[in-house]
CSV table of N, CA and C in Angstrom, one decimal:
chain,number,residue,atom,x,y,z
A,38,UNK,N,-9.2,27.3,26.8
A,38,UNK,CA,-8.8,28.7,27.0
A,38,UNK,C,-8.4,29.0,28.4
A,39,UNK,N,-9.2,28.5,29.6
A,39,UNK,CA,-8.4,28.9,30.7
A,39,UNK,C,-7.2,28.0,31.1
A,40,UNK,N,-7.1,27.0,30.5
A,40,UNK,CA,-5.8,26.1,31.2
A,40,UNK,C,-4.7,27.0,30.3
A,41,UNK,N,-4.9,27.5,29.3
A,41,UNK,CA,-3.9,28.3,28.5
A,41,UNK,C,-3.5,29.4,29.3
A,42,UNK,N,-4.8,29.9,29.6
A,42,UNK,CA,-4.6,31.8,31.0
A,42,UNK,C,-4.1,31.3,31.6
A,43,UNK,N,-4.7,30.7,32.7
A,43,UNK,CA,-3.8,29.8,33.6
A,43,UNK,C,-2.0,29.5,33.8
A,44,UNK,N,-1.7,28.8,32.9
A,44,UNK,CA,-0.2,28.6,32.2
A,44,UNK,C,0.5,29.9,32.3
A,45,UNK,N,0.1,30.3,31.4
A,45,UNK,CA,0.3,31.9,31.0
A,45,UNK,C,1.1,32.7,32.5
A,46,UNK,N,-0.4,32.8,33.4
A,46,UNK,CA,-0.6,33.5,34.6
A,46,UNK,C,0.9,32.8,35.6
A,47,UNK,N,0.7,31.8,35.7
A,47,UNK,CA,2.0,30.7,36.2
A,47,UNK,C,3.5,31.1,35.9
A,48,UNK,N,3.3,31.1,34.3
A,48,UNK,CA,4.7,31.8,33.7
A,48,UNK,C,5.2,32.4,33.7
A,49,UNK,N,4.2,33.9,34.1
A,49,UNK,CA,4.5,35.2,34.4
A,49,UNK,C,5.1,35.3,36.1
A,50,UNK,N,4.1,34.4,37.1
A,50,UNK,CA,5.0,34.6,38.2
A,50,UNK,C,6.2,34.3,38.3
A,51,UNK,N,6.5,33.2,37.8
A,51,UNK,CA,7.7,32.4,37.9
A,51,UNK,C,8.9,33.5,37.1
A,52,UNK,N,8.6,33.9,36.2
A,52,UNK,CA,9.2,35.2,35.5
A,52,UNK,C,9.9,36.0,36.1
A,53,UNK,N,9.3,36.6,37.0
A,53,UNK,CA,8.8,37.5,37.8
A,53,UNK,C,10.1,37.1,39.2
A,54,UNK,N,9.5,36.1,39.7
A,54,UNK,CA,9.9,35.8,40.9
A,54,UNK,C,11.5,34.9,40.9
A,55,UNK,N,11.6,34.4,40.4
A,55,UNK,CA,12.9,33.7,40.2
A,55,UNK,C,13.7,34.2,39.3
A,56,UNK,N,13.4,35.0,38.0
A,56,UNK,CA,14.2,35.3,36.9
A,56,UNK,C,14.1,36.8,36.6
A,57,UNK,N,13.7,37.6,37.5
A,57,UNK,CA,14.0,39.0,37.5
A,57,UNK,C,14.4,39.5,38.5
A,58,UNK,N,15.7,40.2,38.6
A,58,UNK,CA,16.3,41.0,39.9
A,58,UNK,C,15.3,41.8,40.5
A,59,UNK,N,15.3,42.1,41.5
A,59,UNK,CA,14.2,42.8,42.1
A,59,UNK,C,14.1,44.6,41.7
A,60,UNK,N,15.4,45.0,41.7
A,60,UNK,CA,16.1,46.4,41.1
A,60,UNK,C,15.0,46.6,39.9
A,61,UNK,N,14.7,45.4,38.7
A,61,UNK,CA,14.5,45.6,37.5
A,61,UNK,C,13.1,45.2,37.7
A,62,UNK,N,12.1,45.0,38.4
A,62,UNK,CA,11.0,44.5,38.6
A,62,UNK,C,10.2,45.9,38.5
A,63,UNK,N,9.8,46.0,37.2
A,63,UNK,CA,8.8,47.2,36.8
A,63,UNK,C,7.5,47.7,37.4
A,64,UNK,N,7.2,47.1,38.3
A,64,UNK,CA,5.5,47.1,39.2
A,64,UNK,C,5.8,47.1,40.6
A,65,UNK,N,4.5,47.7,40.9
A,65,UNK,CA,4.4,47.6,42.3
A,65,UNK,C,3.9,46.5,43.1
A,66,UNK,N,3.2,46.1,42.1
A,66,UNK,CA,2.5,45.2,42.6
A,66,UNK,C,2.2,43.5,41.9
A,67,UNK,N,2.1,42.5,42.1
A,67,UNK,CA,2.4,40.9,41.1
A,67,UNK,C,1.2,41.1,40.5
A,68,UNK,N,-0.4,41.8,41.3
A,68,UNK,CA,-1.2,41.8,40.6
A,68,UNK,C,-1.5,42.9,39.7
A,69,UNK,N,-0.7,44.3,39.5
A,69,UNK,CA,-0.7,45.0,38.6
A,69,UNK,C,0.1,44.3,37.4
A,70,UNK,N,1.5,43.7,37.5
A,70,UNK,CA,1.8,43.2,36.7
A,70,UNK,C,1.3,42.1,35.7
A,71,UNK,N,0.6,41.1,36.1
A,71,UNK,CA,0.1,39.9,36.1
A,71,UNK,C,-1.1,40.7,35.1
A,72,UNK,N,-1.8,41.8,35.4
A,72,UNK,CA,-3.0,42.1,35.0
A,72,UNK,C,-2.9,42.9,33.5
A,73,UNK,N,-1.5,43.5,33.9
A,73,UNK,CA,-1.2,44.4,32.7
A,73,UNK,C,-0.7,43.6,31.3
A,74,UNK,N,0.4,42.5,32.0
A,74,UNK,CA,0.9,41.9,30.8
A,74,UNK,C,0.3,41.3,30.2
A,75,UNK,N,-1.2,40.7,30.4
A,75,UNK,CA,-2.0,40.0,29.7
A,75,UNK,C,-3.4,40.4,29.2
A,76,UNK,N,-3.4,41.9,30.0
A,76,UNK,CA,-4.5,42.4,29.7
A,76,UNK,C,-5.6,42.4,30.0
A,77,UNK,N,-6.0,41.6,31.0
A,77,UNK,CA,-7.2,41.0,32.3
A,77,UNK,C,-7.1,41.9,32.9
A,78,UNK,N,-8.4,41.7,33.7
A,78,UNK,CA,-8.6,41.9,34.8
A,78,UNK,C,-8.1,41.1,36.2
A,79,UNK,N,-7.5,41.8,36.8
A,79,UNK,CA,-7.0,40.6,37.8
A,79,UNK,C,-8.0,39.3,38.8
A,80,UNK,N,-9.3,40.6,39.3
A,80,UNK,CA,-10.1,39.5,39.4
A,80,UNK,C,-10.7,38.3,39.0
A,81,UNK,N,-10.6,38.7,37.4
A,81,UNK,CA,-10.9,37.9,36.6
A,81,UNK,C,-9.9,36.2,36.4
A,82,UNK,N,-8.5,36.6,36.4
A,82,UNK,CA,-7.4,35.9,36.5
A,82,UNK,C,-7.7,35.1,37.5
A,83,UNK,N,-7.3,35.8,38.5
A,83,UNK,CA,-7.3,35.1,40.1
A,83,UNK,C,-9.1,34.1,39.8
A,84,UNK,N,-10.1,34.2,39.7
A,84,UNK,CA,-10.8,33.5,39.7
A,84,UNK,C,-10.3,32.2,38.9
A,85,UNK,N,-10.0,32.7,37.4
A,85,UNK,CA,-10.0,31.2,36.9
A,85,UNK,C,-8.7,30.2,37.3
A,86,UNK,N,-7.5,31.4,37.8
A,86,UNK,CA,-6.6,30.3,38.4
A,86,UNK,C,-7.2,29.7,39.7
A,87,UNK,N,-7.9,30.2,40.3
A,87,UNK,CA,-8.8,29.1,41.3
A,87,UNK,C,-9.7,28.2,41.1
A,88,UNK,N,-10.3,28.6,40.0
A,88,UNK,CA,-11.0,27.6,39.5
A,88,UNK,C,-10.0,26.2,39.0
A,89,UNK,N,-9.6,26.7,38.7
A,89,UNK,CA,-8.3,25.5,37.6
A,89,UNK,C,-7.2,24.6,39.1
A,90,UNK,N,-6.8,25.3,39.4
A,90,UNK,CA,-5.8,25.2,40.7
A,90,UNK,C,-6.1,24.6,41.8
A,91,UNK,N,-7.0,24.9,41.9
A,91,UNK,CA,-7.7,24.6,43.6
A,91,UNK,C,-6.9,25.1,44.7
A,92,UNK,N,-6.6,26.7,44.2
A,92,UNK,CA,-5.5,27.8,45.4
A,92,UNK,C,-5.8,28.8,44.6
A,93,UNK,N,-5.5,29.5,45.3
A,93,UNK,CA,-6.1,31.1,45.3
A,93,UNK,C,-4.4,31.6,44.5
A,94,UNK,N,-4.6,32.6,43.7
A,94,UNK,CA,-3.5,33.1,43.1
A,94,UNK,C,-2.3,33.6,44.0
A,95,UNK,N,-3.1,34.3,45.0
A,95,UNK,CA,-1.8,35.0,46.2
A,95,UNK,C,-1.2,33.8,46.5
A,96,UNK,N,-2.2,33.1,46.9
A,96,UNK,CA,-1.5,31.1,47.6
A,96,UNK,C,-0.3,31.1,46.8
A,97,UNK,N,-0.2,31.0,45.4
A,97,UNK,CA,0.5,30.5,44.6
A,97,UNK,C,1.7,31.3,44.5
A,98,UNK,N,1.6,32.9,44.3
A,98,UNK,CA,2.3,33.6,44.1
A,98,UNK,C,3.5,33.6,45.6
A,99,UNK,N,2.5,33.3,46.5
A,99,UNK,CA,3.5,32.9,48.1
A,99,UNK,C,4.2,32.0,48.0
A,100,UNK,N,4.1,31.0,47.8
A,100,UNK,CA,4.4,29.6,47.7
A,100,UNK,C,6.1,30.0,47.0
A,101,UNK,N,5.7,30.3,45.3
A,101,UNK,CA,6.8,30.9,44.6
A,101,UNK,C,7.6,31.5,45.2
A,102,UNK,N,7.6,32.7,45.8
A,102,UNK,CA,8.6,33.4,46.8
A,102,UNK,C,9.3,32.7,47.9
A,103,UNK,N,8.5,31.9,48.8
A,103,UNK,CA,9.3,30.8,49.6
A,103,UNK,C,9.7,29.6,49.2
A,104,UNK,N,9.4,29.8,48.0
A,104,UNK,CA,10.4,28.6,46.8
A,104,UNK,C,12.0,29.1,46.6
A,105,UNK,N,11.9,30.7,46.0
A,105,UNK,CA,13.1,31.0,45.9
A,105,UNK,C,13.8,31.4,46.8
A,106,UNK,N,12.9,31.9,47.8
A,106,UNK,CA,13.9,32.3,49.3
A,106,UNK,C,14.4,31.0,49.4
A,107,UNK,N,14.1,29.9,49.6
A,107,UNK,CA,14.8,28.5,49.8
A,107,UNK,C,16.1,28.6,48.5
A,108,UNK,N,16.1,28.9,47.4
A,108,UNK,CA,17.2,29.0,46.7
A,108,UNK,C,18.2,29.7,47.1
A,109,UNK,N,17.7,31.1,47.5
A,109,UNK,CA,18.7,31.9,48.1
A,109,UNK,C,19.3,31.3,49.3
A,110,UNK,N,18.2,31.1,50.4
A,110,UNK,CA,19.3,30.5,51.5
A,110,UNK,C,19.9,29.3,51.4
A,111,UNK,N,20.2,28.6,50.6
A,111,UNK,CA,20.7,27.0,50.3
A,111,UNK,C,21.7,27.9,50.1
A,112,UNK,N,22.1,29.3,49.6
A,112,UNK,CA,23.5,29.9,49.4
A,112,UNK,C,24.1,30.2,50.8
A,113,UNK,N,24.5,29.6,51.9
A,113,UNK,CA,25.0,29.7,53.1
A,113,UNK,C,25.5,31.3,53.3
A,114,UNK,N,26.0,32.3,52.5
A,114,UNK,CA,26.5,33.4,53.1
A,114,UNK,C,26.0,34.5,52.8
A,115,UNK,N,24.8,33.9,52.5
A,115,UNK,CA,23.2,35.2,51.9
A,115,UNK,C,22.1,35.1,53.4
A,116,UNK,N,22.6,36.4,53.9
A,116,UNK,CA,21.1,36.6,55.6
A,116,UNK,C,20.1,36.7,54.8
A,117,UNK,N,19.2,36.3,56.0
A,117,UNK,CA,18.0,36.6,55.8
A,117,UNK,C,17.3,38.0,55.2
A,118,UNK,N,18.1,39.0,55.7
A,118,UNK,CA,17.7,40.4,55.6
A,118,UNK,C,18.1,40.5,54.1
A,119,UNK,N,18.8,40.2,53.6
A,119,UNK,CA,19.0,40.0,52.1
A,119,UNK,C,17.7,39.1,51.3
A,120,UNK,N,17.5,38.1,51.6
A,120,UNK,CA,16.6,37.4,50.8
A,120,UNK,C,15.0,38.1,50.7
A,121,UNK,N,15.1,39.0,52.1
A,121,UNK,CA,13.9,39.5,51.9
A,121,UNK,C,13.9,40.9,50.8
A,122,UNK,N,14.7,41.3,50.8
A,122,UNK,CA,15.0,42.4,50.2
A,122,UNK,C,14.6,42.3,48.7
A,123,UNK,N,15.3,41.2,48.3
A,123,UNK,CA,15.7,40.6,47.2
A,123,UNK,C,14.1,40.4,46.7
A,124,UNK,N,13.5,39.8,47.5
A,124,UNK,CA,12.5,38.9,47.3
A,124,UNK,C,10.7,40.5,47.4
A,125,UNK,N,11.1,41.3,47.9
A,125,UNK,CA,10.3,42.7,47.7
A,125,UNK,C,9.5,42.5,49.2
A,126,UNK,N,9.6,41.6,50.1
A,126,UNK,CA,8.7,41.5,51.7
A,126,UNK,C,9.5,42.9,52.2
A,127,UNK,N,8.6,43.7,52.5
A,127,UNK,CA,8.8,44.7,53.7
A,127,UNK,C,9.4,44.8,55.2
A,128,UNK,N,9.4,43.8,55.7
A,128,UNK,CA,10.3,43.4,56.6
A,128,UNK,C,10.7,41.8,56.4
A,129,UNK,N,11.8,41.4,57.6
A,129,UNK,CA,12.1,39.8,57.4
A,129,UNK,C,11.4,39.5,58.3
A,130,UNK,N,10.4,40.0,59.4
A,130,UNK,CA,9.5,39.2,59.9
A,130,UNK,C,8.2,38.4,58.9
A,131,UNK,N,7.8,39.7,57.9
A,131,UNK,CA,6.7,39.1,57.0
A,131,UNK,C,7.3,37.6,56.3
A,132,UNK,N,8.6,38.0,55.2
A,132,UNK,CA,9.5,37.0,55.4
A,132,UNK,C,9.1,35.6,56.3
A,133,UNK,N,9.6,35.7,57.6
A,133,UNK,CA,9.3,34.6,58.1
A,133,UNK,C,8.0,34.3,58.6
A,134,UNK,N,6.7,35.1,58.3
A,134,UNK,CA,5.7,34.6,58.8
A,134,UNK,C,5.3,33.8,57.4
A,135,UNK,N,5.3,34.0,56.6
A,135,UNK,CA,5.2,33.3,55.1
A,135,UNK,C,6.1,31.8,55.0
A,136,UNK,N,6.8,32.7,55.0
A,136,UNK,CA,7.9,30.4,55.1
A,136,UNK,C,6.9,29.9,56.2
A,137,UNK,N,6.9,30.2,57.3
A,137,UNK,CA,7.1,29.5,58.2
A,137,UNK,C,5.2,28.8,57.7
A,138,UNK,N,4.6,29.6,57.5
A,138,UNK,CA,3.1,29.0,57.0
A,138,UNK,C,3.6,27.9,55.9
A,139,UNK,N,4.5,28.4,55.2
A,139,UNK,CA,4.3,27.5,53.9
A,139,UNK,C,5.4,26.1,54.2
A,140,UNK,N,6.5,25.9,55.0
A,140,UNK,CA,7.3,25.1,55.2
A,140,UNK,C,7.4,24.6,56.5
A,141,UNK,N,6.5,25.4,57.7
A,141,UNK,CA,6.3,24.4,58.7
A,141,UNK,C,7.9,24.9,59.9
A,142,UNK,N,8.9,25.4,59.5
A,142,UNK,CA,10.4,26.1,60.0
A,142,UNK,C,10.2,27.4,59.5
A,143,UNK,N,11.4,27.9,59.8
A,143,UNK,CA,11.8,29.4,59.6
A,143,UNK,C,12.8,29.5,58.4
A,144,UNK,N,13.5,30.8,58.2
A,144,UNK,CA,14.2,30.8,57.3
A,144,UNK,C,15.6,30.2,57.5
A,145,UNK,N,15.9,30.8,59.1
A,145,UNK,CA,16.8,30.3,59.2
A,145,UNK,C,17.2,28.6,59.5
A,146,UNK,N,16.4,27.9,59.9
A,146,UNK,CA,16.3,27.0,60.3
A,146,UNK,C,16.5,26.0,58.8
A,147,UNK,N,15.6,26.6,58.0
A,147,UNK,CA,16.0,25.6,56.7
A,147,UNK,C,17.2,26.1,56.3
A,148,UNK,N,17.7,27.4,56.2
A,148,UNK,CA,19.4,27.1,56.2
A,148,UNK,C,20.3,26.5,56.9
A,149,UNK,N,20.3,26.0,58.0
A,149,UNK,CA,20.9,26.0,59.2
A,149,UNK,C,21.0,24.0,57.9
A,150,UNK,N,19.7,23.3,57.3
A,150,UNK,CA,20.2,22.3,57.0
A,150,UNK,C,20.9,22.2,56.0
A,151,UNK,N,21.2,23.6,55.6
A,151,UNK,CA,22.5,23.3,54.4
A,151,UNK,C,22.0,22.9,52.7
A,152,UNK,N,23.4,23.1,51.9
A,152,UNK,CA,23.0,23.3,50.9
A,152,UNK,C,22.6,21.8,50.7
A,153,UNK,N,21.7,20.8,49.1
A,153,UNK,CA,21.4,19.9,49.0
A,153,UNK,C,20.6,19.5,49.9
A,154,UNK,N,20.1,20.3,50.9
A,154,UNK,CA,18.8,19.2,51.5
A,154,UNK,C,17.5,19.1,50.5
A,155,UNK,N,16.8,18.5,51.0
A,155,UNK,CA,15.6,18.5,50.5
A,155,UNK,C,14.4,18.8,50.2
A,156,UNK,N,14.8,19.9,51.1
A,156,UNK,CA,13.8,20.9,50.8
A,156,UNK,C,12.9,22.1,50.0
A,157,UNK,N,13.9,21.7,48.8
A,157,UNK,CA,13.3,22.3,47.5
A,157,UNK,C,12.5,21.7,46.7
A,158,UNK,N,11.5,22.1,46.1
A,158,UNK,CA,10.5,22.0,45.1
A,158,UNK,C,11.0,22.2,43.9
A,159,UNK,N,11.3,21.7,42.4
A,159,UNK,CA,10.8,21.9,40.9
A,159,UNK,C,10.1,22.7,41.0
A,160,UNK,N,10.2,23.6,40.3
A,160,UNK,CA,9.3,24.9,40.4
A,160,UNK,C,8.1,24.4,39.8
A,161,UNK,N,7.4,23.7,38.8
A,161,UNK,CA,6.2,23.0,37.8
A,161,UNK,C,5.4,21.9,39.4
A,162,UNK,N,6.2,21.9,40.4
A,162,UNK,CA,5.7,21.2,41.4
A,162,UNK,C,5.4,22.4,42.4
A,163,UNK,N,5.3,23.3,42.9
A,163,UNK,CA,5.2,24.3,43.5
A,163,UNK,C,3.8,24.6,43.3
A,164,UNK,N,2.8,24.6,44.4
A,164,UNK,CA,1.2,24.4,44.0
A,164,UNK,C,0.3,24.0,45.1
């Protein structure tokens, strides 16, 4: 039952984060959404995807966002200030304090290598 919540919980970010325009993104929050659509408690969620995961839900839900900011900037004529936008960060510094934790560069810097580098993840690999 929890590797099923789990999955679930995964699904929904990925939902969420890659396959909903930000315009149409009904919540304020990934953990009000996350909590609502399944009916949990979010603490409760976030525990057992930590238990299961070995990463804390926020971890994961970060990760995802600097997954698709890397999609967006692999599009060379999309700024920064757009991917943040896009992506619901309140400034493009937060933006880049997040990549830069999760990818070790900046935003601009992994654009700067252009489309086809390497530096994308399979989303089922993102973790």
């Amino acid at each position: 039952p929890r590797d099923q919540l789990v999955e679930q919980v995964k699904a929904l970010v990925v939902e969420i984060i890659h396959y909903t325009p930000a315009e149409l993104q009904p919540f304020h929050t990934y953990s009000h959404f996350i909590s609502e659509r399944l009916g949990r408690d979010y603490a409760y969620l976030s525990h057992q995807f930590s238990a299961r995961e070995g990463l804390t839900l926020e971890k994961y839900i970060i990760r995802q966002k600097v997954e698709r900011a890397k999609e967006l900037l692999s599009y060379q004529d999309v700024k920064i200030t757009e991917v943040a936008r896009q992506l619901g960060y309140s400034s493009t510094a937060h933006l880049t304090n997040q990549f830069r934790q999760v990818t070790g560069m900046s935003p601009s810097a992994f654009q700067a290598l252009g489309p086809g580098s390497a530096g994308r993840l399979s989303l089922d690999k993102v973790g």
